[in-house]
Amino acid sequence: MKTVKKCPECESKNITFSTGLQLGMIYQCKECGYRGPLIIEEDIE
Ligand SMILES: [Zn+2]
């Protein structure tokens, strides 16, 4: 099983992430420009 991360706005898998100073992980979508701590994680086989 693998986990795929998807953008909550456009469901793109083209996601990068960086570590915020005190906020934890910040995800960024390369497709729509979404940026934030929330992401969809989907399990695939
Ligand atoms: Zn997006």
mmCIF file of C-alpha atoms and ligand atoms in Angstrom:
data_model
loop_
_atom_site.group_PDB
_atom_site.id
_atom_site.type_symbol
_atom_site.label_atom_id
_atom_site.label_comp_id
_atom_site.label_asym_id
_atom_site.label_seq_id
_atom_site.Cartn_x
_atom_site.Cartn_y
_atom_site.Cartn_z
ATOM 1 C CA MET A 1 0.000 0.000 0.000
ATOM 2 C CA LYS A 2 1.167 3.464 -0.835
ATOM 3 C CA THR A 3 -0.184 6.845 0.068
ATOM 4 C CA VAL A 4 -0.795 9.499 -2.514
ATOM 5 C CA LYS A 5 -1.074 13.116 -1.519
ATOM 6 C CA LYS A 6 -3.608 15.180 -3.373
ATOM 7 C CA CYS A 7 -4.514 18.835 -3.419
ATOM 8 C CA PRO A 8 -7.839 19.566 -1.639
ATOM 9 C CA GLU A 9 -8.635 22.278 -4.171
ATOM 10 C CA CYS A 10 -8.024 20.643 -7.520
ATOM 11 C CA GLU A 11 -7.072 17.049 -6.576
ATOM 12 C CA SER A 12 -3.797 17.327 -8.404
ATOM 13 C CA LYS A 13 -1.007 15.051 -7.281
ATOM 14 C CA ASN A 14 1.564 17.648 -8.203
ATOM 15 C CA ILE A 15 2.284 18.562 -4.599
ATOM 16 C CA THR A 16 5.387 19.790 -2.908
ATOM 17 C CA PHE A 17 5.845 20.436 0.752
ATOM 18 C CA SER A 18 8.089 22.385 3.010
ATOM 19 C CA THR A 19 8.536 22.606 6.703
ATOM 20 C CA GLY A 20 7.265 25.761 8.303
ATOM 21 C CA LEU A 21 9.083 27.198 11.247
ATOM 22 C CA GLN A 22 6.409 26.510 13.854
ATOM 23 C CA LEU A 23 3.477 25.457 11.740
ATOM 24 C CA GLY A 24 4.640 21.998 10.812
ATOM 25 C CA MET A 25 4.279 20.834 7.260
ATOM 26 C CA ILE A 26 3.035 23.254 4.640
ATOM 27 C CA TYR A 27 1.908 21.768 1.368
ATOM 28 C CA GLN A 28 1.882 23.565 -1.920
ATOM 29 C CA CYS A 29 0.101 22.596 -5.094
ATOM 30 C CA LYS A 30 1.968 23.342 -8.296
ATOM 31 C CA GLU A 31 -1.226 23.251 -10.326
ATOM 32 C CA CYS A 32 -3.540 25.726 -8.615
ATOM 33 C CA GLY A 33 -1.211 27.387 -6.143
ATOM 34 C CA TYR A 34 -2.978 26.100 -3.041
ATOM 35 C CA ARG A 35 -0.810 26.433 0.017
ATOM 36 C CA GLY A 36 -1.647 25.208 3.493
ATOM 37 C CA PRO A 37 -1.432 22.478 6.101
ATOM 38 C CA LEU A 38 -4.341 20.422 4.784
ATOM 39 C CA ILE A 39 -3.924 17.780 2.142
ATOM 40 C CA ILE A 40 -5.855 14.756 0.959
ATOM 41 C CA GLU A 41 -4.074 11.503 1.623
ATOM 42 C CA GLU A 42 -5.390 8.585 -0.324
ATOM 43 C CA ASP A 43 -4.304 4.987 0.058
ATOM 44 C CA ILE A 44 -3.701 3.050 -3.112
ATOM 45 C CA GLU A 45 -2.687 -0.551 -3.587
HETATM 46 ZN ZN ZN B 1 -4.318 22.289 -6.508
#
